[in-house]
């Protein structure tokens, strides 16, 4: 092959590379445009929902909202009993479910990463994660409410705790799996017992991720309605007893938002705003308290 032919081949190869590069640039622009459009579409609805929540929610707030019980139709009142009921049930559910989920996640990573029990636990946990919350509510209704012959705040706590546990298990397992084994091996090389390696090395390294999982579970149960309809039901009056039906914000919002009464609708929007604000403040607080210090 002569010099001219080789130069022609190189020119053709260069033209082919330029053609492929131009095609890749076009594909990249199209993909980037679609990604930006999808992001803008999602942000549009998110901003719209937040604006509606703020505008309508703030309009329903007042001193009576935090000091008075849920009112009859077309009468003044508030949602103090629902706020108290949600606070009690969500807090107790998190205090029960989070330690169980964290310990189960530790077991799956540190003690039985590939054993049959760990595999079975992950399988069951995946089923619980994908199970509708109303199924959990019906389960607690059959096991607790039907035997107690009464709806109760305790049954609501148990139902919400069963929702917290699989979420915390999954996030704890994932976060602990990201901790480098070199950290564990270094601690073992110094003669540190396994329980202390877990508590002072691996858990400390994954602290931010584990707490994020707990907050995700907290945020999820804060807005759950279906399990509470079958367990805690609701209560128009203030109650501090877990053995009686107990009001909650999600159930109150569901009931009031579906009603034709204006005062109930305003209180429903106020409840939505307070739930959203509470979850937002918890996330900000967690990021401040558990941020990584360099």
PDB file of C-alpha atoms in Angstrom:
ATOM      1  CA  UNK A   1       0.000   0.000   0.000  1.00  0.00           C
ATOM      2  CA  UNK A   2       1.393   3.339  -1.018  1.00  0.00           C
ATOM      3  CA  UNK A   3       1.773   6.466   1.063  1.00  0.00           C
ATOM      4  CA  UNK A   4      -1.228   8.122  -0.584  1.00  0.00           C
ATOM      5  CA  UNK A   5      -3.468   5.164   0.168  1.00  0.00           C
ATOM      6  CA  UNK A   6      -2.393   5.123   3.836  1.00  0.00           C
ATOM      7  CA  UNK A   7      -3.109   8.841   4.125  1.00  0.00           C
ATOM      8  CA  UNK A   8      -6.545   8.311   2.565  1.00  0.00           C
ATOM      9  CA  UNK A   9      -7.273   5.498   5.054  1.00  0.00           C
ATOM     10  CA  UNK A  10      -6.215   7.703   7.972  1.00  0.00           C
ATOM     11  CA  UNK A  11      -8.403  10.533   6.693  1.00  0.00           C
ATOM     12  CA  UNK A  12     -11.359   8.170   6.340  1.00  0.00           C
ATOM     13  CA  UNK A  13     -10.760   6.809   9.856  1.00  0.00           C
ATOM     14  CA  UNK A  14     -10.591  10.340  11.233  1.00  0.00           C
ATOM     15  CA  UNK A  15     -13.828  11.270   9.482  1.00  0.00           C
ATOM     16  CA  UNK A  16     -15.477   8.158  10.902  1.00  0.00           C
ATOM     17  CA  UNK A  17     -14.303   9.041  14.425  1.00  0.00           C
ATOM     18  CA  UNK A  18     -15.589  12.589  14.017  1.00  0.00           C
ATOM     19  CA  UNK A  19     -18.917  11.266  12.775  1.00  0.00           C
ATOM     20  CA  UNK A  20     -19.254   8.920  15.768  1.00  0.00           C
ATOM     21  CA  UNK A  21     -18.224  11.696  18.141  1.00  0.00           C
ATOM     22  CA  UNK A  22     -20.879  14.006  16.694  1.00  0.00           C
ATOM     23  CA  UNK A  23     -23.485  11.250  17.033  1.00  0.00           C
ATOM     24  CA  UNK A  24     -22.512  10.689  20.680  1.00  0.00           C
ATOM     25  CA  UNK A  25     -22.771  14.428  21.322  1.00  0.00           C
ATOM     26  CA  UNK A  26     -26.282  14.475  19.871  1.00  0.00           C
ATOM     27  CA  UNK A  27     -27.318  11.474  21.993  1.00  0.00           C
ATOM     28  CA  UNK A  28     -25.766  13.115  25.055  1.00  0.00           C
ATOM     29  CA  UNK A  29     -27.677  16.361  24.435  1.00  0.00           C
ATOM     30  CA  UNK A  30     -30.945  14.477  24.006  1.00  0.00           C
ATOM     31  CA  UNK A  31     -30.369  12.447  27.190  1.00  0.00           C
ATOM     32  CA  UNK A  32     -29.358  15.556  29.114  1.00  0.00           C
ATOM     33  CA  UNK A  33     -32.422  17.412  27.848  1.00  0.00           C
ATOM     34  CA  UNK A  34     -34.724  14.553  28.886  1.00  0.00           C
ATOM     35  CA  UNK A  35     -33.070  14.381  32.332  1.00  0.00           C
ATOM     36  CA  UNK A  36     -33.499  18.126  32.878  1.00  0.00           C
ATOM     37  CA  UNK A  37     -37.106  17.936  31.694  1.00  0.00           C
ATOM     38  CA  UNK A  38     -37.845  15.052  34.075  1.00  0.00           C
ATOM     39  CA  UNK A  39     -36.221  16.953  36.945  1.00  0.00           C
ATOM     40  CA  UNK A  40     -38.187  20.109  36.121  1.00  0.00           C
ATOM     41  CA  UNK A  41     -41.410  18.081  35.911  1.00  0.00           C
ATOM     42  CA  UNK A  42     -40.842  16.586  39.353  1.00  0.00           C
ATOM     43  CA  UNK A  43     -39.775  19.882  40.931  1.00  0.00           C
ATOM     44  CA  UNK A  44     -42.817  21.645  39.452  1.00  0.00           C
ATOM     45  CA  UNK A  45     -45.264  19.338  41.214  1.00  0.00           C
ATOM     46  CA  UNK A  46     -43.219  19.328  44.417  1.00  0.00           C
ATOM     47  CA  UNK A  47     -43.137  23.134  44.572  1.00  0.00           C
ATOM     48  CA  UNK A  48     -46.862  23.314  43.747  1.00  0.00           C
ATOM     49  CA  UNK A  49     -47.725  20.846  46.523  1.00  0.00           C
ATOM     50  CA  UNK A  50     -45.536  22.688  49.033  1.00  0.00           C
ATOM     51  CA  UNK A  51     -47.003  26.069  48.093  1.00  0.00           C
ATOM     52  CA  UNK A  52     -50.557  24.779  48.439  1.00  0.00           C
ATOM     53  CA  UNK A  53     -49.654  23.198  51.774  1.00  0.00           C
ATOM     54  CA  UNK A  54     -48.100  26.404  53.098  1.00  0.00           C
ATOM     55  CA  UNK A  55     -50.814  28.763  51.821  1.00  0.00           C
ATOM     56  CA  UNK A  56     -53.797  26.665  52.921  1.00  0.00           C
ATOM     57  CA  UNK A  57     -52.093  25.289  56.037  1.00  0.00           C
ATOM     58  CA  UNK A  58     -51.047  28.652  57.459  1.00  0.00           C
ATOM     59  CA  UNK A  59     -54.584  29.921  56.847  1.00  0.00           C
ATOM     60  CA  UNK A  60     -55.952  27.260  59.177  1.00  0.00           C
ATOM     61  CA  UNK A  61     -53.491  27.890  62.018  1.00  0.00           C
ATOM     62  CA  UNK A  62     -54.368  29.796  65.158  1.00  0.00           C
ATOM     63  CA  UNK A  63     -54.094  29.569  68.905  1.00  0.00           C
ATOM     64  CA  UNK A  64     -57.188  27.370  69.037  1.00  0.00           C
ATOM     65  CA  UNK A  65     -55.505  24.877  66.709  1.00  0.00           C
ATOM     66  CA  UNK A  66     -53.062  23.932  69.463  1.00  0.00           C
ATOM     67  CA  UNK A  67     -55.290  24.362  72.523  1.00  0.00           C
ATOM     68  CA  UNK A  68     -58.757  23.023  71.643  1.00  0.00           C
ATOM     69  CA  UNK A  69     -60.135  19.600  70.788  1.00  0.00           C
ATOM     70  CA  UNK A  70     -61.503  18.577  67.391  1.00  0.00           C
ATOM     71  CA  UNK A  71     -64.835  20.396  67.013  1.00  0.00           C
ATOM     72  CA  UNK A  72     -68.261  19.389  65.713  1.00  0.00           C
ATOM     73  CA  UNK A  73     -69.149  20.631  62.205  1.00  0.00           C
ATOM     74  CA  UNK A  74     -69.303  24.405  61.761  1.00  0.00           C
ATOM     75  CA  UNK A  75     -68.016  25.133  65.257  1.00  0.00           C
ATOM     76  CA  UNK A  76     -64.706  26.555  66.470  1.00  0.00           C
ATOM     77  CA  UNK A  77     -62.036  24.166  67.647  1.00  0.00           C
ATOM     78  CA  UNK A  78     -58.586  22.782  67.071  1.00  0.00           C
ATOM     79  CA  UNK A  79     -56.579  19.578  66.760  1.00  0.00           C
ATOM     80  CA  UNK A  80     -54.783  19.488  70.115  1.00  0.00           C
ATOM     81  CA  UNK A  81     -55.932  15.930  70.834  1.00  0.00           C
ATOM     82  CA  UNK A  82     -54.799  14.751  67.390  1.00  0.00           C
ATOM     83  CA  UNK A  83     -51.399  16.414  67.816  1.00  0.00           C
ATOM     84  CA  UNK A  84     -50.944  14.759  71.193  1.00  0.00           C
ATOM     85  CA  UNK A  85     -52.080  11.355  69.935  1.00  0.00           C
ATOM     86  CA  UNK A  86     -49.755  11.446  66.931  1.00  0.00           C
ATOM     87  CA  UNK A  87     -46.834  12.571  69.081  1.00  0.00           C
ATOM     88  CA  UNK A  88     -47.370   9.755  71.584  1.00  0.00           C
ATOM     89  CA  UNK A  89     -47.928   6.964  69.076  1.00  0.00           C
ATOM     90  CA  UNK A  90     -45.199   7.957  66.619  1.00  0.00           C
ATOM     91  CA  UNK A  91     -42.639   8.516  69.380  1.00  0.00           C
ATOM     92  CA  UNK A  92     -43.383   5.226  71.145  1.00  0.00           C
ATOM     93  CA  UNK A  93     -43.394   3.340  67.836  1.00  0.00           C
ATOM     94  CA  UNK A  94     -39.991   4.744  66.938  1.00  0.00           C
ATOM     95  CA  UNK A  95     -38.587   3.972  70.396  1.00  0.00           C
ATOM     96  CA  UNK A  96     -39.810   0.372  70.057  1.00  0.00           C
ATOM     97  CA  UNK A  97     -39.057  -0.267  66.401  1.00  0.00           C
ATOM     98  CA  UNK A  98     -35.742   1.559  65.924  1.00  0.00           C
ATOM     99  CA  UNK A  99     -33.679  -0.469  68.468  1.00  0.00           C
ATOM    100  CA  UNK A 100     -35.107  -3.732  67.122  1.00  0.00           C
ATOM    101  CA  UNK A 101     -34.319  -2.700  63.542  1.00  0.00           C
ATOM    102  CA  UNK A 102     -30.801  -1.509  64.385  1.00  0.00           C
ATOM    103  CA  UNK A 103     -29.941  -4.705  66.284  1.00  0.00           C
ATOM    104  CA  UNK A 104     -31.344  -6.857  63.483  1.00  0.00           C
ATOM    105  CA  UNK A 105     -29.311  -4.896  60.923  1.00  0.00           C
ATOM    106  CA  UNK A 106     -26.177  -5.382  63.030  1.00  0.00           C
ATOM    107  CA  UNK A 107     -26.829  -9.121  63.183  1.00  0.00           C
ATOM    108  CA  UNK A 108     -27.256  -9.381  59.413  1.00  0.00           C
ATOM    109  CA  UNK A 109     -23.948  -7.629  58.712  1.00  0.00           C
ATOM    110  CA  UNK A 110     -21.687  -8.588  61.611  1.00  0.00           C
ATOM    111  CA  UNK A 111     -22.853 -12.062  62.649  1.00  0.00           C
ATOM    112  CA  UNK A 112     -24.744 -13.820  59.852  1.00  0.00           C
ATOM    113  CA  UNK A 113     -23.912 -12.129  56.562  1.00  0.00           C
ATOM    114  CA  UNK A 114     -24.276 -15.320  54.472  1.00  0.00           C
ATOM    115  CA  UNK A 115     -26.027 -17.801  56.749  1.00  0.00           C
ATOM    116  CA  UNK A 116     -29.458 -19.298  56.196  1.00  0.00           C
ATOM    117  CA  UNK A 117     -31.029 -17.314  59.012  1.00  0.00           C
ATOM    118  CA  UNK A 118     -29.687 -14.038  57.642  1.00  0.00           C
ATOM    119  CA  UNK A 119     -30.938 -14.901  54.159  1.00  0.00           C
ATOM    120  CA  UNK A 120     -34.377 -15.798  55.505  1.00  0.00           C
ATOM    121  CA  UNK A 121     -34.488 -12.603  57.567  1.00  0.00           C
ATOM    122  CA  UNK A 122     -33.669 -10.465  54.517  1.00  0.00           C
ATOM    123  CA  UNK A 123     -36.365 -12.220  52.501  1.00  0.00           C
ATOM    124  CA  UNK A 124     -39.011 -11.651  55.179  1.00  0.00           C
ATOM    125  CA  UNK A 125     -37.845  -8.068  55.640  1.00  0.00           C
ATOM    126  CA  UNK A 126     -38.212  -7.380  51.916  1.00  0.00           C
ATOM    127  CA  UNK A 127     -41.780  -8.688  52.063  1.00  0.00           C
ATOM    128  CA  UNK A 128     -42.584  -6.438  55.023  1.00  0.00           C
ATOM    129  CA  UNK A 129     -41.058  -3.443  53.241  1.00  0.00           C
ATOM    130  CA  UNK A 130     -43.297  -3.917  50.229  1.00  0.00           C
ATOM    131  CA  UNK A 131     -46.419  -4.909  52.160  1.00  0.00           C
ATOM    132  CA  UNK A 132     -49.218  -2.305  52.165  1.00  0.00           C
ATOM    133  CA  UNK A 133     -49.601  -0.650  55.536  1.00  0.00           C
ATOM    134  CA  UNK A 134     -53.284  -1.552  55.612  1.00  0.00           C
ATOM    135  CA  UNK A 135     -52.290  -5.228  55.769  1.00  0.00           C
ATOM    136  CA  UNK A 136     -50.239  -4.533  58.892  1.00  0.00           C
ATOM    137  CA  UNK A 137     -53.199  -2.656  60.347  1.00  0.00           C
ATOM    138  CA  UNK A 138     -55.504  -5.604  59.691  1.00  0.00           C
ATOM    139  CA  UNK A 139     -52.970  -7.976  61.253  1.00  0.00           C
ATOM    140  CA  UNK A 140     -52.761  -5.936  64.458  1.00  0.00           C
ATOM    141  CA  UNK A 141     -56.565  -5.625  64.435  1.00  0.00           C
ATOM    142  CA  UNK A 142     -56.913  -9.410  64.338  1.00  0.00           C
ATOM    143  CA  UNK A 143     -54.205 -10.068  66.922  1.00  0.00           C
ATOM    144  CA  UNK A 144     -54.725  -7.192  69.379  1.00  0.00           C
ATOM    145  CA  UNK A 145     -57.926  -5.194  68.811  1.00  0.00           C
ATOM    146  CA  UNK A 146     -60.263  -8.145  68.375  1.00  0.00           C
ATOM    147  CA  UNK A 147     -58.912  -9.789  71.537  1.00  0.00           C
ATOM    148  CA  UNK A 148     -59.000  -6.595  73.605  1.00  0.00           C
ATOM    149  CA  UNK A 149     -62.533  -5.960  72.305  1.00  0.00           C
ATOM    150  CA  UNK A 150     -61.629  -2.287  71.817  1.00  0.00           C
ATOM    151  CA  UNK A 151     -59.599   0.037  69.622  1.00  0.00           C
ATOM    152  CA  UNK A 152     -56.634   1.499  71.490  1.00  0.00           C
ATOM    153  CA  UNK A 153     -53.578   3.675  71.197  1.00  0.00           C
ATOM    154  CA  UNK A 154     -51.471   0.642  72.142  1.00  0.00           C
ATOM    155  CA  UNK A 155     -52.642  -1.218  69.047  1.00  0.00           C
ATOM    156  CA  UNK A 156     -51.753   1.844  66.952  1.00  0.00           C
ATOM    157  CA  UNK A 157     -48.266   1.910  68.484  1.00  0.00           C
ATOM    158  CA  UNK A 158     -47.713  -1.766  67.643  1.00  0.00           C
ATOM    159  CA  UNK A 159     -48.906  -1.307  64.053  1.00  0.00           C
ATOM    160  CA  UNK A 160     -46.613   1.671  63.473  1.00  0.00           C
ATOM    161  CA  UNK A 161     -43.677  -0.134  65.124  1.00  0.00           C
ATOM    162  CA  UNK A 162     -44.096  -2.995  62.640  1.00  0.00           C
ATOM    163  CA  UNK A 163     -43.709  -0.427  59.849  1.00  0.00           C
ATOM    164  CA  UNK A 164     -40.606   1.112  61.448  1.00  0.00           C
ATOM    165  CA  UNK A 165     -38.691  -2.142  61.916  1.00  0.00           C
ATOM    166  CA  UNK A 166     -38.148  -3.232  58.260  1.00  0.00           C
ATOM    167  CA  UNK A 167     -37.174   0.275  57.161  1.00  0.00           C
ATOM    168  CA  UNK A 168     -34.549   0.561  59.904  1.00  0.00           C
ATOM    169  CA  UNK A 169     -33.267  -2.961  59.253  1.00  0.00           C
ATOM    170  CA  UNK A 170     -32.672  -2.234  55.571  1.00  0.00           C
ATOM    171  CA  UNK A 171     -30.951   1.124  56.073  1.00  0.00           C
ATOM    172  CA  UNK A 172     -28.820  -0.138  58.981  1.00  0.00           C
ATOM    173  CA  UNK A 173     -27.699  -3.155  56.979  1.00  0.00           C
ATOM    174  CA  UNK A 174     -26.830  -1.035  53.961  1.00  0.00           C
ATOM    175  CA  UNK A 175     -24.921   1.557  55.992  1.00  0.00           C
ATOM    176  CA  UNK A 176     -22.929  -1.004  57.980  1.00  0.00           C
ATOM    177  CA  UNK A 177     -22.057  -2.849  54.760  1.00  0.00           C
ATOM    178  CA  UNK A 178     -20.393   0.333  53.484  1.00  0.00           C
ATOM    179  CA  UNK A 179     -17.973   0.464  56.438  1.00  0.00           C
ATOM    180  CA  UNK A 180     -14.546  -0.763  55.182  1.00  0.00           C
ATOM    181  CA  UNK A 181     -13.442  -4.107  56.614  1.00  0.00           C
ATOM    182  CA  UNK A 182     -10.029  -2.569  57.245  1.00  0.00           C
ATOM    183  CA  UNK A 183     -11.511  -0.660  60.180  1.00  0.00           C
ATOM    184  CA  UNK A 184     -12.814  -3.865  61.746  1.00  0.00           C
ATOM    185  CA  UNK A 185      -9.542  -5.729  61.137  1.00  0.00           C
ATOM    186  CA  UNK A 186      -7.515  -2.922  62.693  1.00  0.00           C
ATOM    187  CA  UNK A 187      -9.692  -3.020  65.815  1.00  0.00           C
ATOM    188  CA  UNK A 188      -9.491  -6.805  66.035  1.00  0.00           C
ATOM    189  CA  UNK A 189      -5.700  -6.632  65.642  1.00  0.00           C
ATOM    190  CA  UNK A 190      -5.564  -4.489  68.784  1.00  0.00           C
ATOM    191  CA  UNK A 191      -7.431  -7.168  70.717  1.00  0.00           C
ATOM    192  CA  UNK A 192     -10.781  -5.361  70.814  1.00  0.00           C
ATOM    193  CA  UNK A 193     -13.753  -7.670  71.476  1.00  0.00           C
ATOM    194  CA  UNK A 194     -16.399  -7.937  68.786  1.00  0.00           C
ATOM    195  CA  UNK A 195     -19.146  -6.143  70.717  1.00  0.00           C
ATOM    196  CA  UNK A 196     -16.873  -3.173  71.281  1.00  0.00           C
ATOM    197  CA  UNK A 197     -15.782  -3.090  67.628  1.00  0.00           C
ATOM    198  CA  UNK A 198     -19.439  -2.901  66.636  1.00  0.00           C
ATOM    199  CA  UNK A 199     -20.393  -0.233  69.169  1.00  0.00           C
ATOM    200  CA  UNK A 200     -17.333   2.027  68.864  1.00  0.00           C
ATOM    201  CA  UNK A 201     -16.106   1.481  65.292  1.00  0.00           C
ATOM    202  CA  UNK A 202     -18.697   0.263  62.802  1.00  0.00           C
ATOM    203  CA  UNK A 203     -21.769   1.885  64.337  1.00  0.00           C
ATOM    204  CA  UNK A 204     -19.891   5.138  64.868  1.00  0.00           C
ATOM    205  CA  UNK A 205     -18.731   5.140  61.241  1.00  0.00           C
ATOM    206  CA  UNK A 206     -22.281   4.472  59.990  1.00  0.00           C
ATOM    207  CA  UNK A 207     -23.990   6.718  62.553  1.00  0.00           C
ATOM    208  CA  UNK A 208     -25.248   9.311  60.081  1.00  0.00           C
ATOM    209  CA  UNK A 209     -26.722   6.696  57.738  1.00  0.00           C
ATOM    210  CA  UNK A 210     -28.379   4.745  60.544  1.00  0.00           C
ATOM    211  CA  UNK A 211     -29.975   7.878  61.971  1.00  0.00           C
ATOM    212  CA  UNK A 212     -31.151   8.812  58.484  1.00  0.00           C
ATOM    213  CA  UNK A 213     -32.906   5.448  58.305  1.00  0.00           C
ATOM    214  CA  UNK A 214     -34.586   6.046  61.649  1.00  0.00           C
ATOM    215  CA  UNK A 215     -35.757   9.457  60.437  1.00  0.00           C
ATOM    216  CA  UNK A 216     -37.070   7.944  57.206  1.00  0.00           C
ATOM    217  CA  UNK A 217     -39.090   5.471  59.243  1.00  0.00           C
ATOM    218  CA  UNK A 218     -40.307   8.260  61.529  1.00  0.00           C
ATOM    219  CA  UNK A 219     -41.377  10.352  58.548  1.00  0.00           C
ATOM    220  CA  UNK A 220     -43.207   7.407  57.009  1.00  0.00           C
ATOM    221  CA  UNK A 221     -45.261   6.511  60.066  1.00  0.00           C
ATOM    222  CA  UNK A 222     -45.999  10.171  60.824  1.00  0.00           C
ATOM    223  CA  UNK A 223     -48.316  10.216  57.813  1.00  0.00           C
ATOM    224  CA  UNK A 224     -49.755   6.686  57.996  1.00  0.00           C
ATOM    225  CA  UNK A 225     -53.536   6.561  58.093  1.00  0.00           C
ATOM    226  CA  UNK A 226     -54.665   3.055  57.145  1.00  0.00           C
ATOM    227  CA  UNK A 227     -53.075   1.155  60.085  1.00  0.00           C
ATOM    228  CA  UNK A 228     -54.525   3.616  62.602  1.00  0.00           C
ATOM    229  CA  UNK A 229     -58.035   3.282  61.185  1.00  0.00           C
ATOM    230  CA  UNK A 230     -58.001  -0.389  62.229  1.00  0.00           C
ATOM    231  CA  UNK A 231     -56.134   0.012  65.506  1.00  0.00           C
ATOM    232  CA  UNK A 232     -56.289   3.388  67.288  1.00  0.00           C
ATOM    233  CA  UNK A 233     -59.333   4.557  65.318  1.00  0.00           C
ATOM    234  CA  UNK A 234     -59.874   8.119  66.596  1.00  0.00           C
ATOM    235  CA  UNK A 235     -61.145  10.122  69.528  1.00  0.00           C
ATOM    236  CA  UNK A 236     -62.785  13.527  69.573  1.00  0.00           C
ATOM    237  CA  UNK A 237     -61.561  14.177  73.101  1.00  0.00           C
ATOM    238  CA  UNK A 238     -58.203  14.371  74.840  1.00  0.00           C
ATOM    239  CA  UNK A 239     -56.896  11.061  76.153  1.00  0.00           C
ATOM    240  CA  UNK A 240     -53.547  10.045  77.601  1.00  0.00           C
ATOM    241  CA  UNK A 241     -54.449   6.370  78.029  1.00  0.00           C
ATOM    242  CA  UNK A 242     -53.090   3.895  75.518  1.00  0.00           C
ATOM    243  CA  UNK A 243     -55.942   1.514  76.368  1.00  0.00           C
ATOM    244  CA  UNK A 244     -58.540   3.774  74.749  1.00  0.00           C
ATOM    245  CA  UNK A 245     -59.129   4.947  71.161  1.00  0.00           C
ATOM    246  CA  UNK A 246     -56.705   7.782  70.443  1.00  0.00           C
ATOM    247  CA  UNK A 247     -56.877  10.606  67.918  1.00  0.00           C
ATOM    248  CA  UNK A 248     -54.064  11.138  65.417  1.00  0.00           C
ATOM    249  CA  UNK A 249     -53.243  13.749  62.802  1.00  0.00           C
ATOM    250  CA  UNK A 250     -53.388  11.452  59.733  1.00  0.00           C
ATOM    251  CA  UNK A 251     -56.808  10.040  60.640  1.00  0.00           C
ATOM    252  CA  UNK A 252     -58.120  13.501  61.553  1.00  0.00           C
ATOM    253  CA  UNK A 253     -56.831  14.895  58.258  1.00  0.00           C
ATOM    254  CA  UNK A 254     -58.451  12.027  56.361  1.00  0.00           C
ATOM    255  CA  UNK A 255     -61.792  12.527  58.096  1.00  0.00           C
ATOM    256  CA  UNK A 256     -61.826  16.329  57.935  1.00  0.00           C
ATOM    257  CA  UNK A 257     -60.535  16.638  54.358  1.00  0.00           C
ATOM    258  CA  UNK A 258     -63.343  14.382  53.096  1.00  0.00           C
ATOM    259  CA  UNK A 259     -66.016  16.432  54.870  1.00  0.00           C
ATOM    260  CA  UNK A 260     -68.097  19.250  53.322  1.00  0.00           C
ATOM    261  CA  UNK A 261     -67.562  21.525  56.346  1.00  0.00           C
ATOM    262  CA  UNK A 262     -65.234  24.495  55.870  1.00  0.00           C
ATOM    263  CA  UNK A 263     -63.915  24.559  59.441  1.00  0.00           C
ATOM    264  CA  UNK A 264     -62.942  20.881  59.227  1.00  0.00           C
ATOM    265  CA  UNK A 265     -61.210  21.424  55.885  1.00  0.00           C
ATOM    266  CA  UNK A 266     -59.163  24.296  57.325  1.00  0.00           C
ATOM    267  CA  UNK A 267     -58.101  22.143  60.244  1.00  0.00           C
ATOM    268  CA  UNK A 268     -57.169  19.344  57.834  1.00  0.00           C
ATOM    269  CA  UNK A 269     -54.840  21.675  55.914  1.00  0.00           C
ATOM    270  CA  UNK A 270     -53.383  22.925  59.188  1.00  0.00           C
ATOM    271  CA  UNK A 271     -52.618  19.322  60.126  1.00  0.00           C
ATOM    272  CA  UNK A 272     -50.952  18.661  56.770  1.00  0.00           C
ATOM    273  CA  UNK A 273     -48.798  21.755  57.217  1.00  0.00           C
ATOM    274  CA  UNK A 274     -47.760  20.749  60.740  1.00  0.00           C
ATOM    275  CA  UNK A 275     -46.780  17.211  59.662  1.00  0.00           C
ATOM    276  CA  UNK A 276     -44.729  18.565  56.753  1.00  0.00           C
ATOM    277  CA  UNK A 277     -43.049  21.162  58.953  1.00  0.00           C
ATOM    278  CA  UNK A 278     -42.281  18.615  61.655  1.00  0.00           C
ATOM    279  CA  UNK A 279     -40.616  16.167  59.261  1.00  0.00           C
ATOM    280  CA  UNK A 280     -38.615  19.013  57.672  1.00  0.00           C
ATOM    281  CA  UNK A 281     -37.360  20.252  61.051  1.00  0.00           C
ATOM    282  CA  UNK A 282     -36.390  16.722  62.101  1.00  0.00           C
ATOM    283  CA  UNK A 283     -34.351  16.229  58.931  1.00  0.00           C
ATOM    284  CA  UNK A 284     -32.573  19.561  59.417  1.00  0.00           C
ATOM    285  CA  UNK A 285     -31.860  18.745  63.061  1.00  0.00           C
ATOM    286  CA  UNK A 286     -30.467  15.321  62.161  1.00  0.00           C
ATOM    287  CA  UNK A 287     -28.187  16.790  59.494  1.00  0.00           C
ATOM    288  CA  UNK A 288     -26.856  19.337  61.976  1.00  0.00           C
ATOM    289  CA  UNK A 289     -26.339  16.884  64.841  1.00  0.00           C
ATOM    290  CA  UNK A 290     -24.966  13.948  62.836  1.00  0.00           C
ATOM    291  CA  UNK A 291     -22.975  15.664  60.124  1.00  0.00           C
ATOM    292  CA  UNK A 292     -19.505  14.280  59.582  1.00  0.00           C
ATOM    293  CA  UNK A 293     -16.770  16.381  61.163  1.00  0.00           C
ATOM    294  CA  UNK A 294     -13.514  16.603  59.266  1.00  0.00           C
TER     295      UNK A 294
END
